[in-house]
Amino acid sequence: MAANFWTSTQLKWLMPKERLLQSQQEDRAKGLSENHIQQLKVYFTQYIYDMSNSIKLRQRVAATAVVYFRRLYAGSSFSAHDPHLVAPGCLYLASKVEESVVAAKLLLASMKRLRPAWQYELKDLLDMEMVILEELDTHLVVFSPYLSLAKILESDAQLADLGQNAWAALNDVYRTDAPIIHAPHVLALGCLYLASVICSRDITAWLEGVDVDTNQIYAVSLELISVYECYRVPISQEECARLLAVVRPPPTLPAAAAAAQPPLGGMAAGGQQAAAGGAAVGVMG
């Protein structure tokens, strides 16, 4: 593993927002809009957190999985790779990289418990892990912004009262594309700035003393505001299926599995608070 972010492969995977807006061209050509793509990304981010919580993985594992998920689709499409499998595949791979290994059978059981209508088997999950490794070119290093935020808060006692809202915002930043656009310390600073706005604190002068482009810091906070305004509650399971049907044929489900499906929308909407510790609600006040 690289000794620091600046010598790691993660730096090579960062990309400008403009490039992301041009990604997934196959999906766009088939009829998905940018809003649809973001809705699906938020939905499957929630699914990753739901699975992680159900098998009691550390939050960092889920965060790394979300980075893998967004990296993969920055260079691929929902048409090419089924997100129903990519999401758990990313979590399985992240558990290995973050040294919190989960048994594939346990993860599969979680998948079937959370989404009984999605009928996948162990071989599907293991095959998808290989696909993800290939798509990511085996570049799996992910430096966490949580450590950056902790160091920033420890460096200046005057920032201590911003900590709670900054941590909440950092949990929610993974619902955006910011982790594959900005460096970890920029994510931490962007969340700290948003926390200062929420707490009616002016830290502009303090930020000017930091060796980071303030435009990037503000961009992170704007990404978060956008997700709070537009994607605070993930779309329903029904809407997810409808959008994916635009770009890939729906799976053929056994009658018993279809009958076992939970009420549409309940899991996604109800799981948001558990996934981010109620972060969005707390930030929105």
Short mmCIF file of C-alpha atoms in Angstrom, two decimals:
data_model
loop_
_atom_site.label_atom_id
_atom_site.label_comp_id
_atom_site.label_asym_id
_atom_site.label_seq_id
_atom_site.Cartn_x
_atom_site.Cartn_y
_atom_site.Cartn_z
CA MET A 1 0.00 0.00 0.00
CA ALA A 2 1.25 3.51 -0.79
CA ALA A 3 2.66 5.43 2.17
CA ASN A 4 0.45 8.43 1.53
CA PHE A 5 -2.30 9.70 -0.71
CA TRP A 6 0.04 11.65 -3.01
CA THR A 7 1.93 8.51 -4.07
CA SER A 8 -1.11 6.24 -4.21
CA THR A 9 -3.17 5.01 -7.14
CA GLN A 10 -6.16 6.79 -5.60
CA LEU A 11 -4.76 10.09 -6.85
CA LYS A 12 -4.81 8.73 -10.41
CA TRP A 13 -8.49 7.78 -10.04
CA LEU A 14 -9.67 11.27 -9.17
CA MET A 15 -11.48 12.92 -12.06
CA PRO A 16 -13.11 16.28 -12.76
CA LYS A 17 -16.85 16.72 -12.42
CA GLU A 18 -17.06 17.49 -16.13
CA ARG A 19 -15.73 14.04 -17.00
CA LEU A 20 -18.27 12.36 -14.73
CA LEU A 21 -21.07 14.23 -16.45
CA GLN A 22 -19.92 12.59 -19.70
CA SER A 23 -19.69 9.09 -18.24
CA GLN A 24 -22.17 6.22 -18.68
CA GLN A 25 -22.85 7.26 -22.27
CA GLU A 26 -24.49 3.91 -23.06
CA ASP A 27 -27.04 4.48 -20.29
CA ARG A 28 -27.67 8.04 -21.40
CA ALA A 29 -28.15 6.95 -25.02
CA LYS A 30 -30.82 4.48 -23.89
CA GLY A 31 -32.77 7.16 -22.05
CA LEU A 32 -31.39 7.71 -18.54
CA SER A 33 -30.87 11.35 -17.59
CA GLU A 34 -28.21 12.69 -15.22
CA ASN A 35 -30.89 12.89 -12.54
CA HIS A 36 -31.83 9.23 -13.11
CA ILE A 37 -28.18 8.16 -12.85
CA GLN A 38 -27.73 10.05 -9.59
CA GLN A 39 -30.95 8.58 -8.19
CA LEU A 40 -29.69 5.07 -8.92
CA LYS A 41 -26.26 5.78 -7.42
CA VAL A 42 -27.85 7.07 -4.22
CA TYR A 43 -30.16 4.04 -4.11
CA PHE A 44 -27.29 1.56 -4.39
CA THR A 45 -25.16 3.56 -1.96
CA GLN A 46 -27.99 3.07 0.52
CA TYR A 47 -28.09 -0.64 -0.32
CA ILE A 48 -24.36 -0.95 0.41
CA TYR A 49 -24.84 0.72 3.79
CA ASP A 50 -27.86 -1.48 4.55
CA MET A 51 -25.86 -4.63 3.84
CA SER A 52 -22.90 -3.34 5.84
CA ASN A 53 -25.09 -2.53 8.83
CA SER A 54 -26.86 -5.89 8.67
CA ILE A 55 -23.58 -7.80 9.03
CA LYS A 56 -22.01 -5.23 11.38
CA LEU A 57 -19.10 -4.10 9.23
CA ARG A 58 -17.19 -0.94 10.09
CA GLN A 59 -18.43 2.22 8.39
CA ARG A 60 -15.06 2.62 6.69
CA VAL A 61 -15.64 -0.66 4.83
CA ALA A 62 -18.95 0.59 3.44
CA ALA A 63 -17.34 3.93 2.51
CA THR A 64 -14.57 2.16 0.58
CA ALA A 65 -17.18 -0.01 -1.17
CA VAL A 66 -19.07 3.10 -2.28
CA VAL A 67 -15.85 4.54 -3.75
CA TYR A 68 -15.33 1.31 -5.72
CA PHE A 69 -18.94 1.40 -6.90
CA ARG A 70 -18.66 4.98 -8.16
CA ARG A 71 -15.24 4.41 -9.72
CA LEU A 72 -16.54 1.44 -11.66
CA TYR A 73 -19.50 3.32 -13.12
CA ALA A 74 -17.32 6.31 -13.95
CA GLY A 75 -15.81 4.07 -16.63
CA SER A 76 -18.66 1.67 -17.31
CA SER A 77 -22.46 1.64 -17.31
CA PHE A 78 -25.52 0.06 -15.71
CA SER A 79 -26.12 -1.52 -19.11
CA ALA A 80 -22.81 -3.37 -18.96
CA HIS A 81 -22.73 -4.35 -15.29
CA ASP A 82 -25.70 -5.17 -13.07
CA PRO A 83 -25.65 -2.82 -10.05
CA HIS A 84 -27.66 -5.36 -8.03
CA LEU A 85 -24.47 -7.46 -8.03
CA VAL A 86 -21.85 -4.72 -8.31
CA ALA A 87 -22.95 -3.18 -4.98
CA PRO A 88 -22.47 -6.34 -2.86
CA GLY A 89 -19.40 -7.25 -4.91
CA CYS A 90 -17.81 -3.93 -3.99
CA LEU A 91 -18.67 -4.46 -0.33
CA TYR A 92 -17.17 -7.96 -0.38
CA LEU A 93 -13.96 -6.68 -1.96
CA ALA A 94 -13.77 -3.70 0.41
CA SER A 95 -14.10 -5.99 3.43
CA LYS A 96 -10.92 -7.75 2.30
CA VAL A 97 -9.00 -4.57 1.55
CA GLU A 98 -10.01 -2.96 4.86
CA GLU A 99 -9.11 -6.16 6.76
CA SER A 100 -12.65 -6.79 7.99
CA VAL A 101 -13.23 -9.85 5.86
CA VAL A 102 -16.81 -11.08 5.65
CA ALA A 103 -17.67 -14.58 4.44
CA ALA A 104 -19.24 -14.54 0.99
CA LYS A 105 -22.06 -16.79 2.22
CA LEU A 106 -22.86 -14.34 5.03
CA LEU A 107 -23.00 -11.45 2.59
CA LEU A 108 -25.20 -13.46 0.25
CA ALA A 109 -27.57 -14.19 3.13
CA SER A 110 -27.76 -10.46 3.83
CA MET A 111 -28.53 -9.77 0.17
CA LYS A 112 -31.39 -12.27 0.19
CA ARG A 113 -32.73 -10.98 3.49
CA LEU A 114 -32.75 -7.34 2.37
CA ARG A 115 -33.89 -7.97 -1.22
CA PRO A 116 -35.54 -11.42 -1.40
CA ALA A 117 -36.78 -10.76 -4.93
CA TRP A 118 -33.22 -10.41 -6.22
CA GLN A 119 -32.21 -14.02 -6.80
CA TYR A 120 -28.43 -14.30 -7.03
CA GLU A 121 -26.20 -17.14 -5.95
CA LEU A 122 -22.72 -17.43 -4.48
CA LYS A 123 -21.11 -17.95 -7.88
CA ASP A 124 -22.68 -14.69 -9.14
CA LEU A 125 -21.14 -12.76 -6.26
CA LEU A 126 -17.69 -14.32 -6.65
CA ASP A 127 -17.71 -13.80 -10.42
CA MET A 128 -18.64 -10.14 -9.91
CA GLU A 129 -15.69 -9.68 -7.57
CA MET A 130 -13.39 -10.64 -10.46
CA VAL A 131 -15.19 -8.24 -12.80
CA ILE A 132 -14.77 -5.38 -10.32
CA LEU A 133 -11.06 -6.14 -9.90
CA GLU A 134 -10.63 -5.98 -13.66
CA GLU A 135 -12.66 -2.78 -14.07
CA LEU A 136 -10.67 -1.06 -11.30
CA ASP A 137 -7.40 -2.38 -12.72
CA THR A 138 -6.73 -3.82 -9.22
CA HIS A 139 -6.21 -0.27 -7.90
CA LEU A 140 -7.90 -0.69 -4.54
CA VAL A 141 -6.19 1.84 -2.27
CA VAL A 142 -8.64 4.28 -0.68
CA PHE A 143 -7.45 6.82 1.87
CA SER A 144 -10.21 7.82 4.26
CA PRO A 145 -11.21 11.46 4.87
CA TYR A 146 -12.23 10.51 8.43
CA LEU A 147 -8.59 10.60 9.57
CA SER A 148 -8.11 13.97 7.85
CA LEU A 149 -11.12 15.44 9.64
CA ALA A 150 -9.96 14.09 13.01
CA LYS A 151 -6.54 15.73 12.55
CA ILE A 152 -8.08 19.05 11.49
CA LEU A 153 -10.37 19.16 14.53
CA GLU A 154 -7.48 18.26 16.84
CA SER A 155 -5.28 21.00 15.34
CA ASP A 156 -7.47 23.90 16.51
CA ALA A 157 -9.66 23.90 19.61
CA GLN A 158 -11.77 26.70 18.12
CA LEU A 159 -13.16 24.21 15.60
CA ALA A 160 -14.32 21.70 18.22
CA ASP A 161 -17.95 22.87 18.24
CA LEU A 162 -18.19 22.15 14.50
CA GLY A 163 -17.23 18.52 14.94
CA GLN A 164 -20.65 16.89 15.24
CA ASN A 165 -22.07 18.49 12.10
CA ALA A 166 -18.82 17.98 10.20
CA TRP A 167 -18.80 14.24 10.98
CA ALA A 168 -22.44 13.99 9.91
CA ALA A 169 -21.69 15.75 6.63
CA LEU A 170 -18.71 13.47 6.03
CA ASN A 171 -20.95 10.42 6.39
CA ASP A 172 -23.26 11.90 3.77
CA VAL A 173 -20.51 12.90 1.33
CA TYR A 174 -20.48 9.28 0.11
CA ARG A 175 -23.95 9.87 -1.33
CA THR A 176 -22.26 12.16 -3.85
CA ASP A 177 -19.52 11.75 -6.45
CA ALA A 178 -17.20 13.97 -4.38
CA PRO A 179 -15.04 11.04 -3.12
CA ILE A 180 -13.88 10.31 -6.67
CA ILE A 181 -13.46 14.00 -7.54
CA HIS A 182 -11.61 15.40 -4.52
CA ALA A 183 -8.75 14.32 -2.27
CA PRO A 184 -9.63 13.06 1.23
CA HIS A 185 -8.43 16.21 3.03
CA VAL A 186 -10.50 18.37 0.67
CA LEU A 187 -13.59 16.30 1.51
CA ALA A 188 -12.89 16.85 5.22
CA LEU A 189 -12.46 20.60 4.76
CA GLY A 190 -15.62 20.85 2.63
CA CYS A 191 -17.63 19.12 5.36
CA LEU A 192 -16.09 21.37 8.01
CA TYR A 193 -17.05 24.44 5.98
CA LEU A 194 -20.64 23.23 5.62
CA ALA A 195 -20.75 22.63 9.38
CA SER A 196 -19.59 26.22 9.94
CA VAL A 197 -22.44 27.50 7.77
CA ILE A 198 -24.95 25.41 9.71
CA CYS A 199 -23.54 26.72 13.01
CA SER A 200 -23.42 30.32 11.71
CA ARG A 201 -19.66 30.45 12.14
CA ASP A 202 -17.42 32.33 9.70
CA ILE A 203 -14.23 30.31 9.15
CA THR A 204 -13.33 31.97 5.85
CA ALA A 205 -10.17 33.54 7.27
CA TRP A 206 -9.11 30.20 8.75
CA LEU A 207 -9.65 28.44 5.40
CA GLU A 208 -7.52 31.03 3.62
CA GLY A 209 -4.62 29.92 5.79
CA VAL A 210 -4.96 26.33 4.60
CA ASP A 211 -2.93 25.27 1.56
CA VAL A 212 -5.98 24.10 -0.40
CA ASP A 213 -7.94 25.71 -3.23
CA THR A 214 -11.01 27.12 -1.49
CA ASN A 215 -13.05 26.62 -4.67
CA GLN A 216 -12.66 22.86 -4.19
CA ILE A 217 -13.74 23.17 -0.57
CA TYR A 218 -16.85 25.09 -1.56
CA ALA A 219 -17.56 22.57 -4.35
CA VAL A 220 -17.73 19.73 -1.80
CA SER A 221 -20.22 21.67 0.31
CA LEU A 222 -22.33 22.38 -2.77
CA GLU A 223 -22.37 18.67 -3.66
CA LEU A 224 -23.72 17.94 -0.19
CA ILE A 225 -26.36 20.66 -0.38
CA SER A 226 -27.48 19.21 -3.71
CA VAL A 227 -27.89 15.71 -2.30
CA TYR A 228 -29.85 17.06 0.68
CA GLU A 229 -32.15 19.01 -1.61
CA CYS A 230 -32.66 16.43 -4.37
CA TYR A 231 -31.80 12.96 -3.06
CA ARG A 232 -32.42 13.09 0.67
CA VAL A 233 -34.63 9.99 0.49
CA PRO A 234 -33.57 7.24 -1.95
CA ILE A 235 -36.01 6.20 -4.64
CA SER A 236 -38.24 3.20 -4.02
CA GLN A 237 -37.37 -0.34 -5.05
CA GLU A 238 -40.11 -0.07 -7.65
CA GLU A 239 -38.65 3.11 -9.16
CA CYS A 240 -35.18 1.56 -9.17
CA ALA A 241 -36.52 -1.40 -11.15
CA ARG A 242 -38.32 0.93 -13.57
CA LEU A 243 -35.18 2.99 -14.27
CA LEU A 244 -32.93 -0.03 -14.70
CA ALA A 245 -35.43 -1.61 -17.08
CA VAL A 246 -34.66 1.28 -19.44
CA VAL A 247 -31.06 0.09 -19.87
CA ARG A 248 -31.11 -3.62 -19.07
CA PRO A 249 -33.80 -6.33 -19.15
CA PRO A 250 -35.25 -7.11 -15.71
CA PRO A 251 -34.22 -10.48 -14.24
CA THR A 252 -36.68 -13.35 -14.46
CA LEU A 253 -37.83 -14.04 -10.92
CA PRO A 254 -39.27 -17.26 -9.54
CA ALA A 255 -42.87 -16.81 -8.42
CA ALA A 256 -41.99 -17.59 -4.79
CA ALA A 257 -39.26 -14.97 -4.74
CA ALA A 258 -41.52 -12.33 -6.22
CA ALA A 259 -44.16 -13.06 -3.59
CA ALA A 260 -41.57 -12.68 -0.83
CA GLN A 261 -40.57 -9.18 -1.90
CA PRO A 262 -41.06 -6.58 0.90
CA PRO A 263 -43.30 -3.51 0.42
CA LEU A 264 -41.85 -1.20 -2.18
CA GLY A 265 -40.00 1.84 -0.92
CA GLY A 266 -40.03 0.87 2.75
CA MET A 267 -36.46 -0.44 2.91
CA ALA A 268 -34.79 2.41 1.10
CA ALA A 269 -36.60 5.24 2.82
CA GLY A 270 -36.50 3.66 6.25
CA GLY A 271 -32.83 2.68 6.02
CA GLN A 272 -31.36 6.08 5.36
CA GLN A 273 -31.04 7.12 8.96
CA ALA A 274 -29.34 3.87 9.92
CA ALA A 275 -26.88 4.13 7.06
CA ALA A 276 -25.53 7.55 7.91
CA GLY A 277 -26.45 7.77 11.53
CA GLY A 278 -29.23 10.23 10.77
CA ALA A 279 -26.60 12.53 9.29
CA ALA A 280 -28.75 14.16 6.64
CA VAL A 281 -31.53 14.84 9.08
CA GLY A 282 -29.08 16.26 11.60
CA VAL A 283 -27.42 18.55 9.08
CA MET A 284 -30.68 19.78 7.72
CA GLY A 285 -31.78 20.66 11.25
#
